[in-house]
C-alpha positions in Angstrom: -11.4 -10.1 -30.0 -13.9 -7.4 -29.8 -13.3 -6.3 -32.8 -13.7 -9.9 -34.6 -16.4 -10.4 -32.5 -18.4 -7.1 -34.1 -17.5 -7.8 -37.5 -18.5 -11.2 -37.4 -21.6 -10.3 -35.8 -22.1 -7.3 -38.5 -21.2 -10.3 -41.4 -24.0 -12.8 -39.8 -26.7 -10.1 -39.5 -26.1 -8.9 -42.8 -26.7 -12.8 -44.0 -29.9 -12.3 -42.6 -29.3 -14.1 -39.4 -31.0 -12.2 -36.0 -28.5 -10.4 -33.5 -29.0 -13.6 -30.9 -28.3 -16.1 -33.4 -25.3 -13.9 -34.7 -24.4 -13.9 -31.4 -24.5 -17.9 -30.5 -22.7 -18.9 -33.7 -20.0 -15.9 -33.3 -19.3 -17.2 -29.5 -19.1 -20.9 -30.5 -16.6 -19.9 -33.2 -14.4 -18.3 -30.5 -15.2 -20.1 -27.0 -15.6 -23.8 -28.2 -12.0 -25.1 -29.4 -11.9 -27.3 -32.1 -11.1 -30.7 -31.2 -7.9 -31.9 -31.0 -6.6 -35.0 -32.8 -6.7 -38.4 -30.6 -3.0 -39.0 -30.1 -1.6 -42.4 -30.9 -2.0 -44.9 -28.5 1.3 -45.3 -26.6 2.1 -47.6 -23.8 2.7 -46.5 -20.4 5.8 -46.1 -18.7 6.3 -48.9 -16.2 5.6 -48.2 -12.4 7.0 -50.6 -10.2 4.2 -49.8 -7.7 1.2 -50.2 -10.5 3.3 -53.4 -11.4 3.4 -54.7 -7.6 -0.4 -53.5 -7.3 -1.2 -55.6 -10.1 0.6 -58.6 -9.1 -1.0 -58.2 -6.1 -4.4 -57.9 -7.4 -4.2 -60.9 -9.6 -2.7 -63.2 -6.2 -6.2 -61.9 -4.8 -8.2 -63.4 -7.2 -6.5 -66.2 -7.3 -6.9 -67.0 -3.4 -10.9 -65.7 -4.6 -11.0 -68.6 -6.9 -9.6 -71.4 -4.9 -13.0 -71.6 -2.7 
């Protein structure tokens, strides 16, 4: 990794970038991972607890709307 960083920085400096700019560009290349593709939206597995919580929330809303 150190050799690759040194080579990348030397290449950028040979292209006319100063040391700091070469470091920033090289750092971004190795430190920031590329964005992962967004997965296809898939339905979440059903959970009995979650289903019951939703049902309770709906019931509370209905009771609140009756006033």
